[in-house]
Each structure stands twice: as structure tokens, then as C-alpha cells.
CSV table of N, CA and C in Angstrom, one decimal:
chain,number,residue,atom,x,y,z
K,1,MET,N,311.2,359.2,101.6
K,1,MET,CA,311.3,357.9,102.0
K,1,MET,C,310.1,357.0,101.3
K,2,GLU,N,310.7,356.7,100.1
K,2,GLU,CA,310.3,355.5,99.1
K,2,GLU,C,310.1,354.2,99.9
K,3,ASN,N,309.0,353.6,100.6
K,3,ASN,CA,308.5,352.4,100.9
K,3,ASN,C,307.8,351.8,100.5
K,4,THR,N,307.5,351.3,99.2
K,4,THR,CA,306.6,350.5,98.4
K,4,THR,C,306.7,349.3,98.4
K,5,GLN,N,305.8,348.4,98.6
K,5,GLN,CA,306.1,347.0,98.4
K,5,GLN,C,305.3,345.9,97.2
K,6,VAL,N,305.9,345.4,96.7
K,6,VAL,CA,305.3,344.5,95.4
K,6,VAL,C,305.0,343.2,96.0
K,7,VAL,N,305.7,342.7,97.0
K,7,VAL,CA,305.3,341.4,97.6
K,7,VAL,C,304.2,341.8,98.7
K,8,PHE,N,303.4,340.7,98.5
K,8,PHE,CA,302.2,341.3,99.3
K,8,PHE,C,302.0,340.4,100.7
K,9,GLU,N,301.7,340.4,101.8
K,9,GLU,CA,301.6,339.4,102.8
K,9,GLU,C,300.1,338.6,102.3
K,10,LYS,N,300.3,337.9,103.5
K,10,LYS,CA,299.1,336.6,103.4
K,10,LYS,C,298.0,336.9,103.3
K,11,ASP,N,297.7,337.6,104.2
K,11,ASP,CA,296.1,338.4,104.3
K,11,ASP,C,295.5,339.3,103.5
K,12,ASP,N,296.2,340.0,102.7
K,12,ASP,CA,296.3,341.1,101.6
K,12,ASP,C,295.0,340.7,100.8
K,13,TYR,N,295.3,339.5,100.5
K,13,TYR,CA,293.8,339.4,99.0
K,13,TYR,C,292.6,339.3,99.8
K,14,ARG,N,292.8,338.5,100.8
K,14,ARG,CA,291.3,338.5,101.9
K,14,ARG,C,290.8,339.9,101.8
K,15,TYR,N,291.8,340.6,102.3
K,15,TYR,CA,291.4,342.0,102.8
K,15,TYR,C,291.1,343.1,102.2
K,16,MET,N,291.8,342.6,100.5
K,16,MET,CA,291.2,343.4,99.5
K,16,MET,C,290.3,342.8,99.2
K,17,LYS,N,289.6,341.7,98.7
K,17,LYS,CA,288.5,341.3,98.3
K,17,LYS,C,287.3,341.7,99.5
K,18,GLN,N,287.7,341.9,100.7
K,18,GLN,CA,286.2,342.6,101.8
K,18,GLN,C,286.1,344.2,101.2
K,19,ALA,N,287.0,344.5,100.6
K,19,ALA,CA,287.3,346.2,100.3
K,19,ALA,C,286.4,346.2,98.9
K,20,ILE,N,286.9,345.3,97.9
K,20,ILE,CA,286.1,344.7,96.9
K,20,ILE,C,284.4,344.7,97.1
K,21,THR,N,284.0,344.1,97.9
K,21,THR,CA,282.7,343.6,98.5
K,21,THR,C,282.3,345.1,98.9
K,22,GLN,N,282.6,346.6,99.3
K,22,GLN,CA,282.4,347.5,99.7
K,22,GLN,C,282.2,348.5,98.4
K,23,ALA,N,283.4,348.1,97.6
K,23,ALA,CA,283.2,349.2,96.4
K,23,ALA,C,281.8,348.6,95.7
K,24,LYS,N,281.7,347.4,95.4
K,24,LYS,CA,280.2,346.6,95.2
K,24,LYS,C,279.2,347.5,95.2
K,25,LYS,N,278.9,348.0,96.8
K,25,LYS,CA,278.1,348.6,97.5
K,25,LYS,C,277.7,350.0,96.9
K,26,ALA,N,279.0,350.6,96.7
K,26,ALA,CA,279.0,352.1,96.0
K,26,ALA,C,278.6,351.8,94.3
K,27,TYR,N,278.9,350.8,93.7
K,27,TYR,CA,278.4,350.4,92.4
K,27,TYR,C,276.7,350.4,92.3
K,28,LYS,N,276.1,349.6,93.4
K,28,LYS,CA,274.9,349.7,93.3
K,28,LYS,C,274.1,351.1,93.7
K,29,LEU,N,274.8,351.9,94.4
K,29,LEU,CA,274.2,352.8,94.4
K,29,LEU,C,274.3,354.3,93.4
K,30,ASN,N,275.1,353.7,92.1
K,30,ASN,CA,275.7,354.1,91.4
K,30,ASN,C,276.8,355.5,92.0
K,31,GLU,N,277.4,354.9,92.4
K,31,GLU,CA,278.6,355.8,92.9
K,31,GLU,C,280.0,355.3,92.3
K,32,VAL,N,280.6,356.2,92.3
K,32,VAL,CA,282.2,355.6,91.9
K,32,VAL,C,282.8,354.7,92.4
K,33,PRO,N,282.8,353.1,92.4
K,33,PRO,CA,282.9,352.1,92.8
K,33,PRO,C,284.4,351.7,93.7
K,34,ILE,N,284.5,352.5,95.0
K,34,ILE,CA,285.6,352.6,95.5
K,34,ILE,C,285.1,351.8,97.0
K,35,GLY,N,286.1,351.3,97.4
K,35,GLY,CA,285.6,350.6,98.9
K,35,GLY,C,287.1,350.6,99.7
K,36,CYS,N,286.9,350.6,101.3
K,36,CYS,CA,288.0,350.6,101.6
K,36,CYS,C,287.5,349.7,103.4
K,37,VAL,N,288.7,349.0,104.0
K,37,VAL,CA,288.5,348.4,104.9
K,37,VAL,C,289.6,348.6,105.6
K,38,ILE,N,289.5,348.5,107.1
K,38,ILE,CA,290.7,349.0,107.9
K,38,ILE,C,291.1,347.7,109.1
K,39,VAL,N,292.0,347.3,109.4
K,39,VAL,CA,292.4,345.8,109.7
K,39,VAL,C,293.2,346.0,111.0
K,40,TYR,N,292.7,345.5,111.7
K,40,TYR,CA,293.4,345.7,113.4
K,40,TYR,C,293.8,344.4,114.1
K,41,GLU,N,294.8,343.9,114.1
K,41,GLU,CA,295.3,342.6,114.6
K,41,GLU,C,294.2,341.5,114.3
K,42,GLY,N,294.2,341.8,112.7
K,42,GLY,CA,293.5,340.3,112.0
K,42,GLY,C,292.0,340.9,111.9
K,43,LYS,N,291.3,341.8,112.5
K,43,LYS,CA,289.9,342.0,112.6
K,43,LYS,C,289.6,343.1,111.9
K,44,VAL,N,288.4,343.4,110.4
K,44,VAL,CA,288.0,344.4,110.4
K,44,VAL,C,287.4,345.2,111.3
K,45,ILE,N,287.8,346.5,111.5
K,45,ILE,CA,287.3,347.3,112.4
K,45,ILE,C,286.8,348.4,111.7
K,46,GLY,N,287.1,348.9,110.3
K,46,GLY,CA,286.3,349.8,109.9
K,46,GLY,C,285.8,349.5,108.2
K,47,ARG,N,284.8,349.7,107.7
K,47,ARG,CA,284.5,349.7,106.1
K,47,ARG,C,283.7,350.8,105.9
K,48,GLY,N,284.2,351.1,104.4
K,48,GLY,CA,283.3,352.1,104.0
K,48,GLY,C,283.3,352.1,102.7
K,49,TYR,N,282.4,352.5,101.6
K,49,TYR,CA,282.4,352.8,100.0
K,49,TYR,C,281.9,354.5,99.9
K,50,ASN,N,282.3,354.6,98.7
K,50,ASN,CA,282.1,356.2,98.3
K,50,ASN,C,280.5,356.7,98.4
K,51,ARG,N,280.2,357.4,98.7
K,51,ARG,CA,278.7,358.0,99.2
K,51,ARG,C,278.7,359.5,98.7
K,52,ARG,N,279.7,360.0,98.3
K,52,ARG,CA,279.1,361.2,97.8
K,52,ARG,C,277.8,362.0,97.4
K,53,ASN,N,277.4,361.2,96.5
K,53,ASN,CA,276.3,361.6,95.4
K,53,ASN,C,275.0,361.3,96.6
K,54,THR,N,274.9,360.3,96.9
K,54,THR,CA,274.3,359.7,97.8
K,54,THR,C,274.1,360.5,99.1
K,55,ASP,N,275.3,361.3,99.8
K,55,ASP,CA,275.1,362.0,100.9
K,55,ASP,C,275.0,363.4,100.9
K,56,LYS,N,275.5,363.5,99.3
K,56,LYS,CA,275.4,364.9,99.0
K,56,LYS,C,276.5,366.1,100.1
K,57,THR,N,277.7,364.9,99.8
K,57,THR,CA,278.7,366.0,100.6
K,57,THR,C,280.3,365.5,99.9
K,58,SER,N,281.2,366.3,99.6
K,58,SER,CA,282.6,365.7,99.4
K,58,SER,C,283.4,365.0,100.3
K,59,LEU,N,282.6,365.2,101.6
K,59,LEU,CA,283.4,364.2,102.5
K,59,LEU,C,283.1,362.5,102.4
K,60,GLY,N,282.4,362.2,101.5
K,60,GLY,CA,281.8,360.6,101.4
K,60,GLY,C,282.3,359.6,100.9
K,61,HIS,N,283.9,359.9,101.1
K,61,HIS,CA,284.8,358.8,100.5
K,61,HIS,C,284.8,357.5,101.3
K,62,ALA,N,285.1,357.0,100.8
K,62,ALA,CA,285.4,355.3,101.5
K,62,ALA,C,286.3,355.5,102.9
K,63,GLU,N,287.5,356.0,102.4
K,63,GLU,CA,288.4,355.9,103.6
K,63,GLU,C,288.2,356.7,104.4
K,64,ILE,N,287.5,357.7,104.3
K,64,ILE,CA,287.1,358.6,105.5
K,64,ILE,C,285.8,357.8,106.3
K,65,THR,N,285.3,357.1,105.6
K,65,THR,CA,284.1,356.5,106.4
K,65,THR,C,284.7,355.5,107.4
K,66,ALA,N,285.6,354.7,106.2
K,66,ALA,CA,286.4,353.3,107.0
K,66,ALA,C,287.2,354.3,108.3
K,67,ILE,N,288.0,355.2,108.0
K,67,ILE,CA,288.6,356.0,109.1
K,67,ILE,C,287.8,356.4,110.1
K,68,LYS,N,286.7,357.1,110.0
K,68,LYS,CA,285.5,357.5,111.1
K,68,LYS,C,285.4,356.0,112.3
K,69,LYS,N,285.0,355.1,111.1
K,69,LYS,CA,284.1,353.6,112.4
K,69,LYS,C,285.5,353.0,112.8
K,70,ALA,N,286.8,353.1,112.2
K,70,ALA,CA,287.5,352.2,113.0
K,70,ALA,C,288.3,352.9,114.4
K,71,SER,N,288.4,354.4,114.0
K,71,SER,CA,288.5,355.5,115.5
K,71,SER,C,287.4,355.1,116.2
K,72,ARG,N,286.2,355.2,116.2
K,72,ARG,CA,285.1,354.9,116.7
K,72,ARG,C,285.7,353.2,117.6
K,73,TYR,N,285.7,352.7,116.9
K,73,TYR,CA,286.1,351.1,117.2
K,73,TYR,C,287.3,351.3,118.6
K,74,MET,N,288.4,351.7,117.8
K,74,MET,CA,289.3,352.1,118.7
K,74,MET,C,289.4,353.1,120.0
K,75,ASN,N,288.3,354.0,120.0
K,75,ASN,CA,288.4,354.9,120.7
K,75,ASN,C,289.3,355.6,120.9
K,76,ASP,N,290.1,355.9,119.7
K,76,ASP,CA,291.4,357.3,119.6
K,76,ASP,C,291.1,357.5,118.0
K,77,TRP,N,291.5,358.9,117.6
K,77,TRP,CA,291.8,358.9,116.4
K,77,TRP,C,293.2,358.3,115.5
K,78,ARG,N,294.2,357.9,116.8
K,78,ARG,CA,295.1,357.2,116.0
K,78,ARG,C,295.2,355.6,115.9
K,79,LEU,N,295.2,355.8,114.5
K,79,LEU,CA,295.2,353.8,114.0
K,79,LEU,C,296.7,353.4,114.0
K,80,GLU,N,297.5,353.5,115.0
K,80,GLU,CA,298.9,353.2,114.6
K,80,GLU,C,299.2,351.7,114.0
K,81,ASN,N,298.3,351.0,114.6
K,81,ASN,CA,298.5,349.6,114.5
K,81,ASN,C,297.9,349.1,113.1
K,82,CYS,N,297.2,349.7,112.5
K,82,CYS,CA,296.1,349.1,111.7
K,82,CYS,C,296.8,349.2,110.4
K,83,THR,N,296.1,348.5,109.4
K,83,THR,CA,296.5,348.7,107.8
K,83,THR,C,295.2,349.1,107.2
K,84,LEU,N,295.1,349.8,106.2
K,84,LEU,CA,293.9,350.3,105.4
K,84,LEU,C,294.1,349.7,104.0
K,85,TYR,N,293.1,349.0,103.6
K,85,TYR,CA,292.9,348.7,102.2
K,85,TYR,C,291.9,349.2,101.2
K,86,VAL,N,292.6,349.6,100.0
K,86,VAL,CA,291.4,350.5,99.5
K,86,VAL,C,291.6,349.9,98.2
K,87,THR,N,290.3,349.8,97.2
K,87,THR,CA,290.3,349.6,95.9
K,87,THR,C,291.1,350.6,95.0
K,88,LEU,N,291.0,351.8,95.1
K,88,LEU,CA,291.8,352.7,94.6
K,88,LEU,C,292.5,353.8,95.3
K,89,GLU,N,293.8,354.0,94.5
K,89,GLU,CA,294.9,354.7,95.2
K,89,GLU,C,294.0,356.0,95.6
K,90,PRO,N,294.3,356.6,97.1
K,90,PRO,CA,293.5,357.6,97.6
K,90,PRO,C,294.0,359.0,97.1
K,91,CYS,N,292.9,359.7,97.0
K,91,CYS,CA,293.0,361.1,96.9
K,91,CYS,C,293.9,361.7,97.5
K,92,GLN,N,293.8,363.4,97.6
K,92,GLN,CA,294.9,364.3,98.7
K,92,GLN,C,294.1,364.3,99.8
K,93,MET,N,292.6,364.3,99.8
K,93,MET,CA,292.0,364.5,100.9
K,93,MET,C,292.2,363.3,101.8
K,94,CYS,N,291.9,361.9,101.2
K,94,CYS,CA,292.1,361.0,102.0
K,94,CYS,C,293.3,360.4,102.2
K,95,ALA,N,294.4,360.9,101.4
K,95,ALA,CA,295.9,360.4,102.0
K,95,ALA,C,296.1,361.2,103.3
K,96,GLY,N,295.5,362.6,102.7
K,96,GLY,CA,295.8,363.5,104.3
K,96,GLY,C,295.3,362.7,105.2
K,97,ALA,N,294.0,362.3,105.3
K,97,ALA,CA,293.2,361.7,106.3
K,97,ALA,C,294.1,360.3,107.0
K,98,ILE,N,294.4,359.8,106.1
K,98,ILE,CA,295.4,358.3,106.3
K,98,ILE,C,296.7,359.0,107.2
K,99,VAL,N,297.1,359.3,106.8
K,99,VAL,CA,298.6,360.5,107.3
K,99,VAL,C,298.2,361.1,109.1
K,100,GLN,N,297.3,361.7,108.9
K,100,GLN,CA,296.7,362.5,110.2
K,100,GLN,C,296.1,361.2,111.2
K,101,ALA,N,295.7,360.0,110.8
K,101,ALA,CA,295.8,359.0,111.5
K,101,ALA,C,296.6,358.3,112.0
K,102,ARG,N,297.6,358.5,111.4
K,102,ARG,CA,299.1,357.4,111.5
K,102,ARG,C,298.8,356.1,111.5
K,103,ILE,N,297.9,355.6,110.2
K,103,ILE,CA,297.9,353.9,109.9
K,103,ILE,C,298.9,354.0,109.1
K,104,PRO,N,299.9,353.0,109.4
K,104,PRO,CA,301.2,352.8,108.8
K,104,PRO,C,301.7,352.1,107.4
K,105,ARG,N,300.3,351.4,107.2
K,105,ARG,CA,300.3,350.4,106.0
K,105,ARG,C,299.0,350.9,105.5
K,106,VAL,N,299.3,351.1,104.0
K,106,VAL,CA,298.1,351.4,103.0
K,106,VAL,C,298.2,350.2,101.7
K,107,VAL,N,297.4,349.3,101.6
K,107,VAL,CA,297.5,348.3,100.3
K,107,VAL,C,296.5,349.2,99.5
K,108,ILE,N,296.7,349.1,98.5
K,108,ILE,CA,296.0,349.8,97.2
K,108,ILE,C,295.7,348.6,95.9
K,109,GLY,N,294.3,348.7,95.5
K,109,GLY,CA,294.3,348.1,94.5
K,109,GLY,C,294.6,348.5,93.3
K,110,SER,N,294.2,349.5,92.8
K,110,SER,CA,294.8,350.1,91.6
K,110,SER,C,295.0,351.4,91.9
K,111,MET,N,296.0,351.9,91.0
K,111,MET,CA,296.8,353.3,90.9
K,111,MET,C,295.6,354.3,90.1
K,112,ASN,N,295.2,355.5,90.9
K,112,ASN,CA,295.1,356.6,90.0
K,112,ASN,C,295.5,357.8,89.1
K,113,PRO,N,296.2,357.3,87.8
K,113,PRO,CA,297.1,358.3,87.1
K,113,PRO,C,296.3,359.7,86.8
K,114,LYS,N,295.2,359.9,87.5
K,114,LYS,CA,294.6,361.1,87.4
K,114,LYS,C,294.7,362.3,88.7
K,115,ALA,N,294.3,361.1,89.5
K,115,ALA,CA,294.1,362.0,90.7
K,115,ALA,C,294.4,361.3,92.1
K,116,GLY,N,295.4,360.2,92.1
K,116,GLY,CA,295.9,359.6,92.9
K,116,GLY,C,297.0,360.4,94.1
K,117,CYS,N,297.2,360.3,95.3
K,117,CYS,CA,297.8,360.7,95.9
K,117,CYS,C,298.9,359.9,96.7
K,118,ALA,N,299.0,358.7,96.4
K,118,ALA,CA,299.7,357.7,97.2
K,118,ALA,C,301.1,357.6,95.8
K,119,GLY,N,301.4,358.3,94.9
K,119,GLY,CA,302.4,358.1,94.3
K,119,GLY,C,302.5,358.2,92.9
K,120,SER,N,301.3,358.4,92.2
K,120,SER,CA,300.9,358.9,90.7
K,120,SER,C,301.0,360.0,91.0
K,121,ILE,N,300.3,361.0,91.1
K,121,ILE,CA,300.3,362.7,91.0
K,121,ILE,C,301.2,362.9,92.1
K,122,LEU,N,301.0,363.0,93.2
K,122,LEU,CA,302.1,363.2,94.3
K,122,LEU,C,302.2,362.0,95.3
K,123,ASN,N,303.2,362.1,96.3
K,123,ASN,CA,302.6,361.0,97.5
K,123,ASN,C,302.7,361.5,98.2
K,124,ILE,N,301.6,361.9,98.9
K,124,ILE,CA,301.6,362.5,100.1
K,124,ILE,C,301.8,361.5,101.6
K,125,LEU,N,301.2,360.2,101.3
K,125,LEU,CA,301.6,359.2,102.3
K,125,LEU,C,303.1,359.1,102.7
K,126,GLN,N,304.3,359.8,102.1
K,126,GLN,CA,305.3,359.4,102.3
K,126,GLN,C,306.2,360.6,102.1
K,127,ILE,N,305.5,361.9,102.1
K,127,ILE,CA,306.6,363.0,102.4
K,127,ILE,C,307.2,362.9,103.7
K,128,PRO,N,308.6,363.1,103.5
K,128,PRO,CA,309.4,362.6,104.4
K,128,PRO,C,309.3,364.1,105.3
K,129,THR,N,308.6,364.9,105.5
K,129,THR,CA,309.0,366.4,106.6
K,129,THR,C,307.6,365.9,107.2
K,130,PHE,N,307.0,365.3,106.9
K,130,PHE,CA,305.7,364.9,107.8
K,130,PHE,C,306.0,364.3,109.0
K,131,ASN,N,305.4,364.3,110.0
K,131,ASN,CA,305.9,363.6,111.3
K,131,ASN,C,305.2,362.4,111.2
K,132,HIS,N,304.7,361.4,110.0
K,132,HIS,CA,304.4,359.9,110.0
K,132,HIS,C,304.4,359.7,108.6
K,133,GLN,N,304.6,358.9,108.2
K,133,GLN,CA,304.8,358.3,106.7
K,133,GLN,C,304.2,356.4,106.9
K,134,CYS,N,303.9,356.4,105.5
K,134,CYS,CA,303.2,355.1,105.5
K,134,CYS,C,303.6,354.2,104.8
K,135,GLU,N,304.0,352.9,104.7
K,135,GLU,CA,304.1,352.1,104.1
K,135,GLU,C,303.0,351.7,102.8
K,136,ILE,N,303.3,351.5,101.5
K,136,ILE,CA,302.5,351.3,100.4
K,136,ILE,C,302.5,350.1,100.0
K,137,THR,N,301.3,349.3,99.4
K,137,THR,CA,301.8,348.1,99.1
K,137,THR,C,301.1,348.4,97.8
K,138,LYS,N,301.2,348.3,96.4
K,138,LYS,CA,300.3,348.5,95.4
K,138,LYS,C,299.8,347.0,94.7
K,139,GLY,N,298.8,347.0,93.9
K,139,GLY,CA,298.6,346.1,92.9
K,139,GLY,C,297.9,344.7,93.1
K,140,VAL,N,297.2,344.9,94.9
K,140,VAL,CA,296.5,343.9,95.2
K,140,VAL,C,295.1,343.6,94.7
K,141,CYS,N,294.7,342.7,93.7
K,141,CYS,CA,293.6,342.4,93.3
K,141,CYS,C,293.3,343.1,92.2
K,142,GLU,N,294.7,344.0,91.8
K,142,GLU,CA,294.5,345.4,90.7
K,142,GLU,C,293.6,345.2,89.3
K,143,GLU,N,293.6,343.6,88.6
K,143,GLU,CA,292.8,343.8,87.5
K,143,GLU,C,291.4,344.0,87.9
K,144,GLU,N,290.9,343.2,89.3
K,144,GLU,CA,289.7,343.1,89.7
K,144,GLU,C,289.0,344.8,89.8
K,145,CYS,N,290.0,345.5,90.4
K,145,CYS,CA,289.6,346.7,91.0
K,145,CYS,C,289.8,347.6,90.0
K,146,SER,N,290.7,347.6,89.1
K,146,SER,CA,290.6,348.2,87.6
K,146,SER,C,289.2,348.0,86.6
K,147,GLU,N,289.0,346.8,86.6
K,147,GLU,CA,288.0,346.4,85.8
K,147,GLU,C,286.7,346.8,86.1
K,148,MET,N,286.2,347.1,87.5
K,148,MET,CA,285.0,347.5,88.1
K,148,MET,C,284.8,349.3,87.9
K,149,LEU,N,286.0,349.3,87.7
K,149,LEU,CA,286.0,351.2,87.7
K,149,LEU,C,285.8,351.3,86.3
K,150,THR,N,286.6,350.7,85.2
K,150,THR,CA,286.4,350.7,83.7
K,150,THR,C,285.4,350.6,83.5
K,151,THR,N,284.5,349.3,84.0
K,151,THR,CA,283.0,348.9,83.6
K,151,THR,C,282.1,349.6,83.9
K,152,PHE,N,282.3,350.6,84.9
K,152,PHE,CA,281.2,351.6,85.8
K,152,PHE,C,281.2,353.0,85.0
K,153,PHE,N,282.4,353.3,84.6
K,153,PHE,CA,282.7,354.7,83.9
K,153,PHE,C,282.2,354.4,82.4
K,154,LYS,N,282.2,353.4,81.7
K,154,LYS,CA,281.8,352.9,80.5
K,154,LYS,C,280.2,353.2,80.6
K,155,GLU,N,279.4,352.2,81.8
K,155,GLU,CA,278.0,352.7,82.1
K,155,GLU,C,277.4,353.7,81.9
K,156,LEU,N,278.8,354.4,82.9
K,156,LEU,CA,277.9,356.2,83.0
K,156,LEU,C,278.2,357.0,81.5
K,157,ARG,N,279.2,356.6,81.1
K,157,ARG,CA,279.3,357.7,79.5
K,157,ARG,C,278.2,357.2,78.7
K,158,LYS,N,277.8,355.7,78.7
K,158,LYS,CA,276.8,355.3,78.1
K,158,LYS,C,275.1,355.5,78.4
K,159,SER,N,275.2,356.0,79.6
K,159,SER,CA,273.8,356.1,80.1
K,159,SER,C,274.0,358.0,79.9
K,160,LYS,N,275.0,358.5,80.1
K,160,LYS,CA,274.7,359.9,79.9
K,160,LYS,C,274.7,360.1,78.3
K,161,LYS,N,275.0,359.2,77.2
K,161,LYS,CA,274.7,359.6,76.1
K,161,LYS,C,273.0,359.2,75.6
K,162,LYS,N,272.7,358.7,76.2
K,162,LYS,CA,271.5,357.8,76.1
K,162,LYS,C,270.5,359.0,76.8
K,163,ASN,N,271.0,359.7,77.9
K,163,ASN,CA,270.2,360.9,78.1
K,163,ASN,C,270.1,361.9,77.6
K,164,THR,N,271.1,362.1,76.6
K,164,THR,CA,271.7,363.4,76.1
K,164,THR,C,271.1,363.5,74.8
K,165,ALA,N,270.7,362.1,74.4
K,165,ALA,CA,270.2,362.0,72.6
K,165,ALA,C,268.8,362.8,72.6
K,166,VAL,N,268.7,363.3,71.5
K,166,VAL,CA,267.3,363.9,71.2
K,166,VAL,C,266.5,362.8,69.8
K,167,THR,N,265.3,362.7,70.4
K,167,THR,CA,264.9,361.5,69.8
K,167,THR,C,264.3,362.3,68.5
K,168,THR,N,263.9,361.6,67.3
K,168,THR,CA,263.6,362.0,66.2
K,168,THR,C,262.1,363.0,66.2
K,169,ASP,N,261.5,362.7,67.3
K,169,ASP,CA,260.3,363.7,67.5
K,169,ASP,C,260.4,364.9,68.7
K,170,GLY,N,261.9,365.1,68.5
K,170,GLY,CA,261.8,366.4,69.1
K,170,GLY,C,262.2,366.6,70.5
K,171,GLU,N,261.6,365.7,71.2
K,171,GLU,CA,261.4,365.7,72.8
K,171,GLU,C,262.9,365.2,73.5
């Protein structure tokens, strides 16, 4: 099942901007700036941003947090009539959680050629033998999402170089 859209729905930009706002919260915590919102009937019902280092857990991904909050709002683990907006292509864990939550549509800001599981490395969201697949829309606010990540990692590398540099007095 290859169901990937390049035509955006009218509200895709608005909701992706809200996901970007979430990503900026992660950035301020010195976390990889990834943000996510889940929308049901025109209302944001779940928000999340990366907090792996802050919370000291590998489960601290934006999508996982947003799915938990949306499930609480819906009082159901099934999010069948929702759309998930995320600034970076989901990893294998998050893609699996999206499929398990039965979210029918995923809107992605920027693809992740190193670890993405919505088409870059593999496509967990559309494995035909699973009982549920997702429609994927790629590239909404792509430049802004990519630039935030690029800037974050440049600053991180610069900071690491600065912290590992040996001063002339040997300290």
C-alpha cells in the first residue's frame, strides 16, 4: 500500500506550525527538536515534544507523549479518526505506536534518511500485512522543520568541540 500525498489539506500548515511550537520547547531543553500534535475533528487533543534526556527514558519521544495525551482525551487507545502531525519522520518505535493506535493519517514535516520509518529506511506505517496502515503526507513546512534540526545539531557539535578542547594551560 503506497498511499503518500504531496497535496496538503488546508489545515496542514496550521497544525504543523503547532507541532513546530512543540519542537521549540524541546530545543529550549537542549533536546532534539521534534514536536507532535494530534488532531481530532479540528481540535488538538494531544501534544508532545522530545524529552528523552530530560526524563531519562528512551520512551520520551514527541509522538509517544502526544499519543498518550490523545488517548486520555478520547478515553480510548484507538485514535481512528485523528491526524498526527510531526516535525520529523517517526522512528521505528513511534511508527509502531502510530500503527497500534490506528491513526489513519500522518503528516510529516521533514524526512529522516538516517532513522525514519515512514519511508526513508523502511515504511512501518504502510506494511500491507498489518491490520492497519496510515496515509502519509510529507513535506509540510519542510524547510522550517529541517532548518531547526540542522541548527540544533550544528550548535550541539560546536558545543561538544568547545567542551572537549584542551586549553593551553593544560586544564
